[in-house]
């Protein structure tokens, strides 16, 4: 699931044109050789797409490339969507999307130009979305695939147009309860149309599946659920295609193929089998390589493709090239995750009751230092958020102070009921949801959590707070550990961001209160977090400079608590009030402030306007998406000027 | 999970005093005989408690009674909570709470008087809550038990006070993904302290587990997950105690005992083995028996206890009696669930794309008529809400119109992310969450869903609407099926309620708009649903009659949509605005209205006040809980008068 924030590769990048794909598809070689060649070319394009985007999942795109290529070339008809489909195929894990797109592009099923637009506005989303042709269903959050396939099969049986459905899953994904939940009725319903292929590449986001939450005897487990189980080398097209052929003869059961694959397959030093056994983290799960690594990797891929072409007695590969400039990077960004790592360590050294729980995001959530210093107080739960949260509840009942970590998108939604259950016991847990908000926007809406304040808003006794900068991270964690008697949800922005403001020296964190970052008497704007406050601060500077307009920007880190008397005094005589949410308008901080204003009664406020996300967040580059949703400093300036 | 709305039994009721329990516990008989006697007495008291409460789960309290009694008498120390505990025990399914309470009462671990206070304010909650002595954790929503136990074991190992943990689960409960999710790390961590006992009574809420979502070869499944598995008759104390003794010798694995039990064990006609094979529904899952059935049942239980006492050569049982008057019942209540059943049938007859999905609540959600008429368009998913919602998503993608049913508490929380995932595909699904709101308050906070508007508020494109009466149910479903191009969440109150108002003839359902039920110029109150609107209507009548105060009560069925121009015109010159939520204040309809008011700017409104739930909802009788939260007509009158 990990989705690090990467940087686009500069220098010369290579890709394979549609013409070359057409040439290869016309070669007079066996299906197996053709598919292997096709996969070799797709790997080059996948690497290109990820290098351009600056992020994406190389490891699992490569491990599943041979399986995907086989299915695309040999099992799926002209279109995989709608009534005309002869078969349906989708990836449940979804983060192998670059690999999948490269197969569609290679087959001419997608506009070729999209190869340059992975994770860009109007391009190819970071995780699959049905807005892209030949994408059957939205995936990116794990474990939903078989359930969705069952629904499709039910529909197609009812509508009298049954067809095979192929679902690719990850192996780390099998830690999600929904996977097992979904197996039961598939067997009871004898869904023979369904073939699940597990891309068993042995590594999940953090490290080896066996180290995170070992799956044990997978074949026995799956067979015990009443499925037909087979197993083969998923990077060997001969054995894979034979295995698939055998499963087609099974007509009374759903089928699962455990495809043993190699994460990063195709580039020697990206293959997980090449990493040292004492290395904890596999480096090519997500994110782009650097320029040097890219060059080495693409050379290997080109050589391998040419080797196959030579064997097929065909011309060597003609490659297209693009030269990309160095990307503009923030100069001195603040990084909240490392700040959180430090703050957590400092608290844990003072409080032996603190334990940390992780759901396979130890790097992204900043837990590596904690795990190293306090291995006995660290619990790796695997991709099993419901289990993690309820475990934390049990720990809290027995006297520990559990701190639960995941991305905000998974933490606030998947174990939503479990968080309420813990809260109903009035124990104390701390939930840390990182990757919160609309940025990074590359991964797409499955990862852009802009509804967590709403989703957890009704959990009684849960205080929600979001720090705006490195300094405030420490204070917020201190509040959660040492001041709040009940539970806290700490909402964290993960991307490094240039923060142009400083917290005033006099500022103390106090429930329901914030602090002004700029002075102004013409309008006031409340917001939180590094991204929105930075944009608002820049807007205020611009408004002052160009229009002599005083916008008072207030940092209010509290997302579901407000001190109304503080609010009134902060607004003072200002008649125009704005709020700026890194969240849907619905359920965001702005709604809380609006209510507090309404409750004042007969207020002098002539304008109350909330800015925030109003529709499913767009996928794309961070700056373009911020602008797309009308939330960057320029948009704020325009909005304020429009209401003068 | 089913939680029908029952009626307290009138006439003579019987219970066993603490003195009699003490006499039995002192008898010079074997542990097995003593435990059997203890269980026999507990069954009498369990039936008494449920008869008084008018609701509760007889079937599973009786099936697990022998196991519970054995563990209480023979495995647990003086206290099962905190540092002094020698062992921990809790029921993960939780709806066997009456049975559990009866064992605690029989052992003197709970104040005996609580026997008269099941599901009453300040008494014993409908599902276990840690506020009750010797309740280890809050349960009532299924599948969390093993996760919680793992957290407890981790904590107790870290705090150097390891102790055995016994968790009782249901069998229908095994359909929840979290159950399987939680098995993996228990095996990897060799949690030998953990013993899970599956009360395998073969019936879940609706009918036979095997008919709902057959568990298949349960022993193989559990063994494949690396657990030590044994199986025995769970109503035979000799075999159960022997099996338990063997599991204690296993020191390198977590252990699970499949205890084959009989639902309703102890009363011949309540035992599921007594029901005809062609009867679909088991009648004693939840809810109280009627007077006649109670009398027959208690007589059997008394006879059985006396038979055992005779064998032990002891005096016959001395019973306490209570005579209860007939309960006051609403005279002509409106029932929204049957109205929904009819509306659904009418729509389904016109639209062949409609399919209905259920998660083991076919009776409670009103789906029996649909299933009978359209068996091929009905999908029973079992207690697997995540799987159900994602299946619906798959169906919608392939052209069906899935209507998904469960209790609001489960439907809006457990598959929260899955609902967002479906919405992100911009397909159309209809979600019907019944048992919504603070009433019935007997089941307790795991079932009283007062945070669903908040939890689903941020799901883009999902319209949320709650009908106020039978007539509006039809209109709301018609809107969802025929007018709304995207998805709808229909929030339904399940309890029958006397509705004193009528919808005006001219009223048309229109997005974001409502209709006045009373006229008045002194204050206006917005609300929704049969309970709150009825209380508000009664308050308006009282205010008019006694104080000549005109309270305009407005039915606004839309929970996350408001037409601001309609709002302004509806408020007119009225300066005092109230909202009344059957929901937490946070995220409720009142917050939406408050924002709309704030957005008007410089409003003439001098008072804006939101009424609703402010803390975890209390368990108790419906009327007492409504008053406890300040939400009945008298409370509304007082509030309005206090702000005159």
PDB file of C-alpha atoms in Angstrom, chain A residues 82 88 129-130 136-139 141 144 146-152 154-156 158-159 161 174-178 180-182 184-185 188 213-217 220-221 224-226 352-353 355 376-380 383-388 390-395 397-400 409-410 412-414 416-418 420-426 445-446 450-451 453-460 559-560 584 586-588 590-592 594-595 597-610 614-617, chain B residues 82 88 129-130 136-139 141 144 146-152 154-156 158-159 161 174-178 180-182 184-185 188 213-217 220-221 224-226 352-353 355 376-379 383-388 390-395 397-400 409-410 412-414 416-418 420-426 445-446 450-451 453-460 559-560 584 586-588 590-592 594-595 597-610 614-617:
ATOM      1  CA  UNK A  82     -19.670  -3.788 -21.017  1.00  0.00           C
ATOM      2  CA  UNK A  88     -13.452  -9.445 -17.561  1.00  0.00           C
ATOM      3  CA  UNK A 129     -10.528   4.189 -12.153  1.00  0.00           C
ATOM      4  CA  UNK A 130     -13.414   3.281 -14.420  1.00  0.00           C
ATOM      5  CA  UNK A 136     -13.449  -2.593 -15.091  1.00  0.00           C
ATOM      6  CA  UNK A 137     -13.625  -1.351 -11.496  1.00  0.00           C
ATOM      7  CA  UNK A 138     -11.943   1.110  -9.132  1.00  0.00           C
ATOM      8  CA  UNK A 139      -9.300  -0.466  -6.967  1.00  0.00           C
ATOM      9  CA  UNK A 141      -7.726  -0.072  -1.393  1.00  0.00           C
ATOM     10  CA  UNK A 144     -12.377  -5.792  -2.416  1.00  0.00           C
ATOM     11  CA  UNK A 146     -13.271 -10.967  -5.215  1.00  0.00           C
ATOM     12  CA  UNK A 147     -16.403  -9.388  -3.753  1.00  0.00           C
ATOM     13  CA  UNK A 148     -16.694  -7.121  -6.740  1.00  0.00           C
ATOM     14  CA  UNK A 149     -16.133  -9.999  -9.134  1.00  0.00           C
ATOM     15  CA  UNK A 150     -18.869 -11.998  -7.429  1.00  0.00           C
ATOM     16  CA  UNK A 151     -21.258  -9.111  -7.953  1.00  0.00           C
ATOM     17  CA  UNK A 152     -20.298  -8.953 -11.622  1.00  0.00           C
ATOM     18  CA  UNK A 154     -24.201 -12.549 -10.321  1.00  0.00           C
ATOM     19  CA  UNK A 155     -25.239  -9.701 -12.613  1.00  0.00           C
ATOM     20  CA  UNK A 156     -24.011 -11.422 -15.740  1.00  0.00           C
ATOM     21  CA  UNK A 158     -29.008 -12.779 -14.141  1.00  0.00           C
ATOM     22  CA  UNK A 159     -28.661 -10.817 -17.359  1.00  0.00           C
ATOM     23  CA  UNK A 161     -24.546 -13.166 -20.507  1.00  0.00           C
ATOM     24  CA  UNK A 174      -4.556 -11.568   1.694  1.00  0.00           C
ATOM     25  CA  UNK A 175      -4.113 -10.159   5.177  1.00  0.00           C
ATOM     26  CA  UNK A 176      -7.300  -8.127   4.690  1.00  0.00           C
ATOM     27  CA  UNK A 177     -10.314  -9.786   6.262  1.00  0.00           C
ATOM     28  CA  UNK A 178     -12.515  -8.986   3.306  1.00  0.00           C
ATOM     29  CA  UNK A 180     -11.428 -14.336   3.396  1.00  0.00           C
ATOM     30  CA  UNK A 181     -14.945 -12.992   3.887  1.00  0.00           C
ATOM     31  CA  UNK A 182     -15.374 -12.996   0.136  1.00  0.00           C
ATOM     32  CA  UNK A 184     -17.089 -18.255   1.419  1.00  0.00           C
ATOM     33  CA  UNK A 185     -20.045 -17.483  -0.810  1.00  0.00           C
ATOM     34  CA  UNK A 188     -21.098 -21.972  -1.911  1.00  0.00           C
ATOM     35  CA  UNK A 213       2.204 -11.508   8.900  1.00  0.00           C
ATOM     36  CA  UNK A 214       3.128 -14.879   7.517  1.00  0.00           C
ATOM     37  CA  UNK A 215       0.403 -16.444   5.409  1.00  0.00           C
ATOM     38  CA  UNK A 216       1.399 -19.949   6.452  1.00  0.00           C
ATOM     39  CA  UNK A 217       0.126 -22.829   4.369  1.00  0.00           C
ATOM     40  CA  UNK A 220      -4.422 -25.498   2.588  1.00  0.00           C
ATOM     41  CA  UNK A 221      -6.171 -22.317   3.610  1.00  0.00           C
ATOM     42  CA  UNK A 224     -10.289 -25.395   3.029  1.00  0.00           C
ATOM     43  CA  UNK A 225     -12.501 -22.567   1.774  1.00  0.00           C
ATOM     44  CA  UNK A 226     -13.713 -24.859  -0.977  1.00  0.00           C
ATOM     45  CA  UNK A 352       6.813   2.777  29.041  1.00  0.00           C
ATOM     46  CA  UNK A 353       3.087   2.178  28.434  1.00  0.00           C
ATOM     47  CA  UNK A 355       3.147   0.838  22.214  1.00  0.00           C
ATOM     48  CA  UNK A 376       9.134  -5.310  22.134  1.00  0.00           C
ATOM     49  CA  UNK A 377       6.685  -2.407  22.123  1.00  0.00           C
ATOM     50  CA  UNK A 378       6.124  -2.480  18.375  1.00  0.00           C
ATOM     51  CA  UNK A 379       3.348  -4.561  16.787  1.00  0.00           C
ATOM     52  CA  UNK A 380       3.330  -5.166  13.053  1.00  0.00           C
ATOM     53  CA  UNK A 383      -2.615  -5.090   6.139  1.00  0.00           C
ATOM     54  CA  UNK A 384      -5.350  -5.757   8.647  1.00  0.00           C
ATOM     55  CA  UNK A 385      -6.638  -2.449   9.927  1.00  0.00           C
ATOM     56  CA  UNK A 386      -9.732  -3.799  11.659  1.00  0.00           C
ATOM     57  CA  UNK A 387      -7.638  -6.313  13.538  1.00  0.00           C
ATOM     58  CA  UNK A 388      -5.070  -3.628  14.400  1.00  0.00           C
ATOM     59  CA  UNK A 390      -9.365  -3.843  17.923  1.00  0.00           C
ATOM     60  CA  UNK A 391      -6.020  -5.121  19.182  1.00  0.00           C
ATOM     61  CA  UNK A 392      -5.249  -1.583  20.278  1.00  0.00           C
ATOM     62  CA  UNK A 393      -8.576  -1.527  22.096  1.00  0.00           C
ATOM     63  CA  UNK A 394      -7.635  -4.693  23.977  1.00  0.00           C
ATOM     64  CA  UNK A 395      -4.248  -3.212  24.906  1.00  0.00           C
ATOM     65  CA  UNK A 397      -8.272  -2.013  28.332  1.00  0.00           C
ATOM     66  CA  UNK A 398      -5.302  -3.743  29.941  1.00  0.00           C
ATOM     67  CA  UNK A 399      -3.438  -0.548  30.710  1.00  0.00           C
ATOM     68  CA  UNK A 400      -1.230   0.275  27.733  1.00  0.00           C
ATOM     69  CA  UNK A 409      -7.671   6.766   3.995  1.00  0.00           C
ATOM     70  CA  UNK A 410      -7.456   3.297   5.463  1.00  0.00           C
ATOM     71  CA  UNK A 412     -10.552   6.248   9.302  1.00  0.00           C
ATOM     72  CA  UNK A 413     -12.710   4.122   7.025  1.00  0.00           C
ATOM     73  CA  UNK A 414     -11.907   0.420   7.111  1.00  0.00           C
ATOM     74  CA  UNK A 416     -14.455   2.817  11.420  1.00  0.00           C
ATOM     75  CA  UNK A 417     -16.708   0.687  13.582  1.00  0.00           C
ATOM     76  CA  UNK A 418     -13.763  -0.691  15.554  1.00  0.00           C
ATOM     77  CA  UNK A 420     -16.139   3.583  17.693  1.00  0.00           C
ATOM     78  CA  UNK A 421     -16.140   0.352  19.671  1.00  0.00           C
ATOM     79  CA  UNK A 422     -12.876   1.347  21.384  1.00  0.00           C
ATOM     80  CA  UNK A 423     -14.207   4.830  22.068  1.00  0.00           C
ATOM     81  CA  UNK A 424     -17.344   3.364  23.610  1.00  0.00           C
ATOM     82  CA  UNK A 425     -15.096   1.791  26.262  1.00  0.00           C
ATOM     83  CA  UNK A 426     -13.772   5.252  27.164  1.00  0.00           C
ATOM     84  CA  UNK A 445      -8.895   9.085  -4.737  1.00  0.00           C
ATOM     85  CA  UNK A 446      -8.487   5.755  -2.987  1.00  0.00           C
ATOM     86  CA  UNK A 450     -10.648  14.104   2.387  1.00  0.00           C
ATOM     87  CA  UNK A 451     -13.504  12.605   4.339  1.00  0.00           C
ATOM     88  CA  UNK A 453     -12.999  14.285   9.702  1.00  0.00           C
ATOM     89  CA  UNK A 454     -16.520  13.425   8.662  1.00  0.00           C
ATOM     90  CA  UNK A 455     -16.116   9.656   8.906  1.00  0.00           C
ATOM     91  CA  UNK A 456     -14.785   9.820  12.465  1.00  0.00           C
ATOM     92  CA  UNK A 457     -16.646  12.985  13.442  1.00  0.00           C
ATOM     93  CA  UNK A 458     -19.358  11.151  15.302  1.00  0.00           C
ATOM     94  CA  UNK A 459     -17.033   8.993  17.392  1.00  0.00           C
ATOM     95  CA  UNK A 460     -17.780  10.246  20.874  1.00  0.00           C
ATOM     96  CA  UNK A 559     -10.910  19.693  13.653  1.00  0.00           C
ATOM     97  CA  UNK A 560     -13.907  18.913  15.845  1.00  0.00           C
ATOM     98  CA  UNK A 584     -14.692  17.761   1.660  1.00  0.00           C
ATOM     99  CA  UNK A 586     -19.211  18.243   4.143  1.00  0.00           C
ATOM    100  CA  UNK A 587     -18.059  17.423   7.645  1.00  0.00           C
ATOM    101  CA  UNK A 588     -14.941  19.574   7.488  1.00  0.00           C
ATOM    102  CA  UNK A 590     -15.534  24.900   7.994  1.00  0.00           C
ATOM    103  CA  UNK A 591     -18.860  23.334   8.890  1.00  0.00           C
ATOM    104  CA  UNK A 592     -17.948  23.446  12.568  1.00  0.00           C
ATOM    105  CA  UNK A 594     -20.225  27.882  10.371  1.00  0.00           C
ATOM    106  CA  UNK A 595     -22.269  26.376  13.157  1.00  0.00           C
ATOM    107  CA  UNK A 597     -21.197  31.473  13.872  1.00  0.00           C
ATOM    108  CA  UNK A 598     -24.864  30.551  13.485  1.00  0.00           C
ATOM    109  CA  UNK A 599     -25.036  29.846  17.192  1.00  0.00           C
ATOM    110  CA  UNK A 600     -23.816  33.336  18.012  1.00  0.00           C
ATOM    111  CA  UNK A 601     -27.097  34.683  16.701  1.00  0.00           C
ATOM    112  CA  UNK A 602     -27.733  37.898  14.759  1.00  0.00           C
ATOM    113  CA  UNK A 603     -24.089  38.144  13.851  1.00  0.00           C
ATOM    114  CA  UNK A 604     -22.452  41.080  12.119  1.00  0.00           C
ATOM    115  CA  UNK A 605     -20.828  38.722   9.692  1.00  0.00           C
ATOM    116  CA  UNK A 606     -21.962  39.574   6.179  1.00  0.00           C
ATOM    117  CA  UNK A 607     -20.037  36.838   4.408  1.00  0.00           C
ATOM    118  CA  UNK A 608     -19.287  33.298   5.468  1.00  0.00           C
ATOM    119  CA  UNK A 609     -17.698  31.191   2.786  1.00  0.00           C
ATOM    120  CA  UNK A 610     -16.190  27.751   2.967  1.00  0.00           C
ATOM    121  CA  UNK A 614     -16.492  19.551  -3.422  1.00  0.00           C
ATOM    122  CA  UNK A 615     -16.200  16.429  -5.531  1.00  0.00           C
ATOM    123  CA  UNK A 616     -14.086  13.270  -5.743  1.00  0.00           C
ATOM    124  CA  UNK A 617     -10.503  14.532  -5.578  1.00  0.00           C
TER     125      UNK A 617
ATOM    126  CA  UNK B  82      -7.942  -5.836  35.945  1.00  0.00           C
ATOM    127  CA  UNK B  88     -10.190 -13.234  31.270  1.00  0.00           C
ATOM    128  CA  UNK B 129     -20.380  -2.728  28.218  1.00  0.00           C
ATOM    129  CA  UNK B 130     -17.352  -2.309  30.458  1.00  0.00           C
ATOM    130  CA  UNK B 136     -14.075  -7.199  30.054  1.00  0.00           C
ATOM    131  CA  UNK B 137     -14.793  -5.442  26.767  1.00  0.00           C
ATOM    132  CA  UNK B 138     -17.671  -3.937  24.791  1.00  0.00           C
ATOM    133  CA  UNK B 139     -19.148  -6.290  22.253  1.00  0.00           C
ATOM    134  CA  UNK B 141     -20.940  -5.821  16.769  1.00  0.00           C
ATOM    135  CA  UNK B 144     -13.864  -8.141  17.012  1.00  0.00           C
ATOM    136  CA  UNK B 146     -10.136 -12.386  18.861  1.00  0.00           C
ATOM    137  CA  UNK B 147      -8.466  -9.115  17.881  1.00  0.00           C
ATOM    138  CA  UNK B 148      -9.311  -7.633  21.246  1.00  0.00           C
ATOM    139  CA  UNK B 149      -8.083 -10.722  23.045  1.00  0.00           C
ATOM    140  CA  UNK B 150      -4.777 -10.562  21.163  1.00  0.00           C
ATOM    141  CA  UNK B 151      -4.343  -6.983  22.328  1.00  0.00           C
ATOM    142  CA  UNK B 152      -5.037  -8.036  25.911  1.00  0.00           C
ATOM    143  CA  UNK B 154       0.107  -8.602  24.203  1.00  0.00           C
ATOM    144  CA  UNK B 155      -0.468  -6.113  27.012  1.00  0.00           C
ATOM    145  CA  UNK B 156      -0.385  -8.748  29.720  1.00  0.00           C
ATOM    146  CA  UNK B 158       4.449  -6.836  28.187  1.00  0.00           C
ATOM    147  CA  UNK B 159       3.253  -5.983  31.688  1.00  0.00           C
ATOM    148  CA  UNK B 161       1.242 -10.730  34.104  1.00  0.00           C
ATOM    149  CA  UNK B 174     -17.454 -16.413  11.477  1.00  0.00           C
ATOM    150  CA  UNK B 175     -18.788 -14.876   8.282  1.00  0.00           C
ATOM    151  CA  UNK B 176     -17.208 -11.556   9.304  1.00  0.00           C
ATOM    152  CA  UNK B 177     -13.853 -10.984   7.644  1.00  0.00           C
ATOM    153  CA  UNK B 178     -12.307  -9.639  10.810  1.00  0.00           C
ATOM    154  CA  UNK B 180     -10.291 -14.600   9.697  1.00  0.00           C
ATOM    155  CA  UNK B 181      -8.110 -11.500   9.631  1.00  0.00           C
ATOM    156  CA  UNK B 182      -7.539 -11.942  13.356  1.00  0.00           C
ATOM    157  CA  UNK B 184      -3.304 -15.071  11.243  1.00  0.00           C
ATOM    158  CA  UNK B 185      -1.146 -13.211  13.737  1.00  0.00           C
ATOM    159  CA  UNK B 188       2.262 -16.512  14.069  1.00  0.00           C
ATOM    160  CA  UNK B 213     -23.507 -18.780   4.056  1.00  0.00           C
ATOM    161  CA  UNK B 214     -22.368 -22.281   4.766  1.00  0.00           C
ATOM    162  CA  UNK B 215     -19.110 -22.452   6.697  1.00  0.00           C
ATOM    163  CA  UNK B 216     -18.092 -25.668   4.983  1.00  0.00           C
ATOM    164  CA  UNK B 217     -15.339 -27.710   6.596  1.00  0.00           C
ATOM    165  CA  UNK B 220      -9.983 -27.720   8.104  1.00  0.00           C
ATOM    166  CA  UNK B 221     -10.310 -23.986   7.758  1.00  0.00           C
ATOM    167  CA  UNK B 224      -5.155 -24.324   8.002  1.00  0.00           C
ATOM    168  CA  UNK B 225      -4.802 -21.047   9.864  1.00  0.00           C
ATOM    169  CA  UNK B 226      -2.395 -22.737  12.252  1.00  0.00           C
ATOM    170  CA  UNK B 352     -36.273  -6.046 -13.409  1.00  0.00           C
ATOM    171  CA  UNK B 353     -32.809  -4.615 -12.703  1.00  0.00           C
ATOM    172  CA  UNK B 355     -31.799  -6.861  -6.844  1.00  0.00           C
ATOM    173  CA  UNK B 376     -33.411 -15.171  -8.179  1.00  0.00           C
ATOM    174  CA  UNK B 377     -32.958 -11.444  -7.528  1.00  0.00           C
ATOM    175  CA  UNK B 378     -32.246 -11.858  -3.810  1.00  0.00           C
ATOM    176  CA  UNK B 379     -28.701 -12.325  -2.481  1.00  0.00           C
ATOM    177  CA  UNK B 383     -22.861 -11.385   8.184  1.00  0.00           C
ATOM    178  CA  UNK B 384     -20.340  -9.975   5.741  1.00  0.00           C
ATOM    179  CA  UNK B 385     -21.160  -6.336   5.152  1.00  0.00           C
ATOM    180  CA  UNK B 386     -17.913  -5.453   3.377  1.00  0.00           C
ATOM    181  CA  UNK B 387     -18.382  -8.324   0.970  1.00  0.00           C
ATOM    182  CA  UNK B 388     -22.044  -7.389   0.466  1.00  0.00           C
ATOM    183  CA  UNK B 390     -18.536  -4.583  -2.794  1.00  0.00           C
ATOM    184  CA  UNK B 391     -20.699  -7.238  -4.451  1.00  0.00           C
ATOM    185  CA  UNK B 392     -23.346  -4.573  -4.929  1.00  0.00           C
ATOM    186  CA  UNK B 393     -20.688  -2.387  -6.519  1.00  0.00           C
ATOM    187  CA  UNK B 394     -19.846  -5.148  -8.984  1.00  0.00           C
ATOM    188  CA  UNK B 395     -23.520  -5.635  -9.812  1.00  0.00           C
ATOM    189  CA  UNK B 397     -21.023  -1.852 -12.761  1.00  0.00           C
ATOM    190  CA  UNK B 398     -22.643  -4.602 -14.802  1.00  0.00           C
ATOM    191  CA  UNK B 399     -25.988  -2.869 -15.074  1.00  0.00           C
ATOM    192  CA  UNK B 400     -28.130  -3.946 -12.128  1.00  0.00           C
ATOM    193  CA  UNK B 409     -25.024   0.696  12.676  1.00  0.00           C
ATOM    194  CA  UNK B 410     -23.386  -1.999  10.598  1.00  0.00           C
ATOM    195  CA  UNK B 412     -22.610   2.796   7.531  1.00  0.00           C
ATOM    196  CA  UNK B 413     -19.525   1.823   9.500  1.00  0.00           C
ATOM    197  CA  UNK B 414     -18.173  -1.634   8.703  1.00  0.00           C
ATOM    198  CA  UNK B 416     -17.587   2.495   5.045  1.00  0.00           C
ATOM    199  CA  UNK B 417     -14.649   2.355   2.657  1.00  0.00           C
ATOM    200  CA  UNK B 418     -16.462  -0.030   0.339  1.00  0.00           C
ATOM    201  CA  UNK B 420     -16.934   5.162  -0.879  1.00  0.00           C
ATOM    202  CA  UNK B 421     -15.272   2.870  -3.403  1.00  0.00           C
ATOM    203  CA  UNK B 422     -18.630   2.194  -5.081  1.00  0.00           C
ATOM    204  CA  UNK B 423     -19.468   5.895  -5.056  1.00  0.00           C
ATOM    205  CA  UNK B 424     -16.126   6.677  -6.680  1.00  0.00           C
ATOM    206  CA  UNK B 425     -17.295   4.628  -9.670  1.00  0.00           C
ATOM    207  CA  UNK B 426     -20.351   6.903  -9.997  1.00  0.00           C
ATOM    208  CA  UNK B 445     -24.797   1.719  21.752  1.00  0.00           C
ATOM    209  CA  UNK B 446     -23.415  -0.921  19.396  1.00  0.00           C
ATOM    210  CA  UNK B 450     -26.467   8.033  15.731  1.00  0.00           C
ATOM    211  CA  UNK B 451     -23.366   8.725  13.705  1.00  0.00           C
ATOM    212  CA  UNK B 453     -24.998  10.759   8.713  1.00  0.00           C
ATOM    213  CA  UNK B 454     -21.537  11.813   9.755  1.00  0.00           C
ATOM    214  CA  UNK B 455     -19.803   8.554   8.832  1.00  0.00           C
ATOM    215  CA  UNK B 456     -21.205   8.598   5.297  1.00  0.00           C
ATOM    216  CA  UNK B 457     -21.440  12.375   4.989  1.00  0.00           C
ATOM    217  CA  UNK B 458     -18.248  12.672   3.007  1.00  0.00           C
ATOM    218  CA  UNK B 459     -19.124  10.022   0.443  1.00  0.00           C
ATOM    219  CA  UNK B 460     -19.381  12.078  -2.724  1.00  0.00           C
ATOM    220  CA  UNK B 559     -29.896  14.751   5.667  1.00  0.00           C
ATOM    221  CA  UNK B 560     -27.086  16.144   3.533  1.00  0.00           C
ATOM    222  CA  UNK B 584     -25.053  13.114  17.289  1.00  0.00           C
ATOM    223  CA  UNK B 586     -21.672  16.418  15.210  1.00  0.00           C
ATOM    224  CA  UNK B 587     -22.359  15.732  11.572  1.00  0.00           C
ATOM    225  CA  UNK B 588     -26.136  15.768  11.922  1.00  0.00           C
ATOM    226  CA  UNK B 590     -28.596  20.540  12.392  1.00  0.00           C
ATOM    227  CA  UNK B 591     -25.002  21.245  11.409  1.00  0.00           C
ATOM    228  CA  UNK B 592     -26.012  21.480   7.768  1.00  0.00           C
ATOM    229  CA  UNK B 594     -26.426  25.968  10.842  1.00  0.00           C
ATOM    230  CA  UNK B 595     -24.047  26.351   7.932  1.00  0.00           C
ATOM    231  CA  UNK B 597     -27.776  30.058   8.084  1.00  0.00           C
ATOM    232  CA  UNK B 598     -24.187  31.255   8.496  1.00  0.00           C
ATOM    233  CA  UNK B 599     -23.852  31.418   4.733  1.00  0.00           C
ATOM    234  CA  UNK B 600     -26.838  33.761   4.495  1.00  0.00           C
ATOM    235  CA  UNK B 601     -24.770  36.427   6.168  1.00  0.00           C
ATOM    236  CA  UNK B 602     -25.889  39.057   8.712  1.00  0.00           C
ATOM    237  CA  UNK B 603     -29.013  37.092   9.451  1.00  0.00           C
ATOM    238  CA  UNK B 604     -31.897  38.294  11.582  1.00  0.00           C
ATOM    239  CA  UNK B 605     -31.837  35.032  13.444  1.00  0.00           C
ATOM    240  CA  UNK B 606     -31.166  35.710  17.118  1.00  0.00           C
ATOM    241  CA  UNK B 607     -31.189  32.124  18.272  1.00  0.00           C
ATOM    242  CA  UNK B 608     -29.928  28.997  16.552  1.00  0.00           C
ATOM    243  CA  UNK B 609     -29.964  25.923  18.728  1.00  0.00           C
ATOM    244  CA  UNK B 610     -29.333  22.310  17.851  1.00  0.00           C
ATOM    245  CA  UNK B 614     -24.271  14.661  22.731  1.00  0.00           C
ATOM    246  CA  UNK B 615     -22.693  11.564  24.226  1.00  0.00           C
ATOM    247  CA  UNK B 616     -22.708   7.784  23.749  1.00  0.00           C
ATOM    248  CA  UNK B 617     -26.403   6.884  23.635  1.00  0.00           C
TER     249      UNK B 617
END
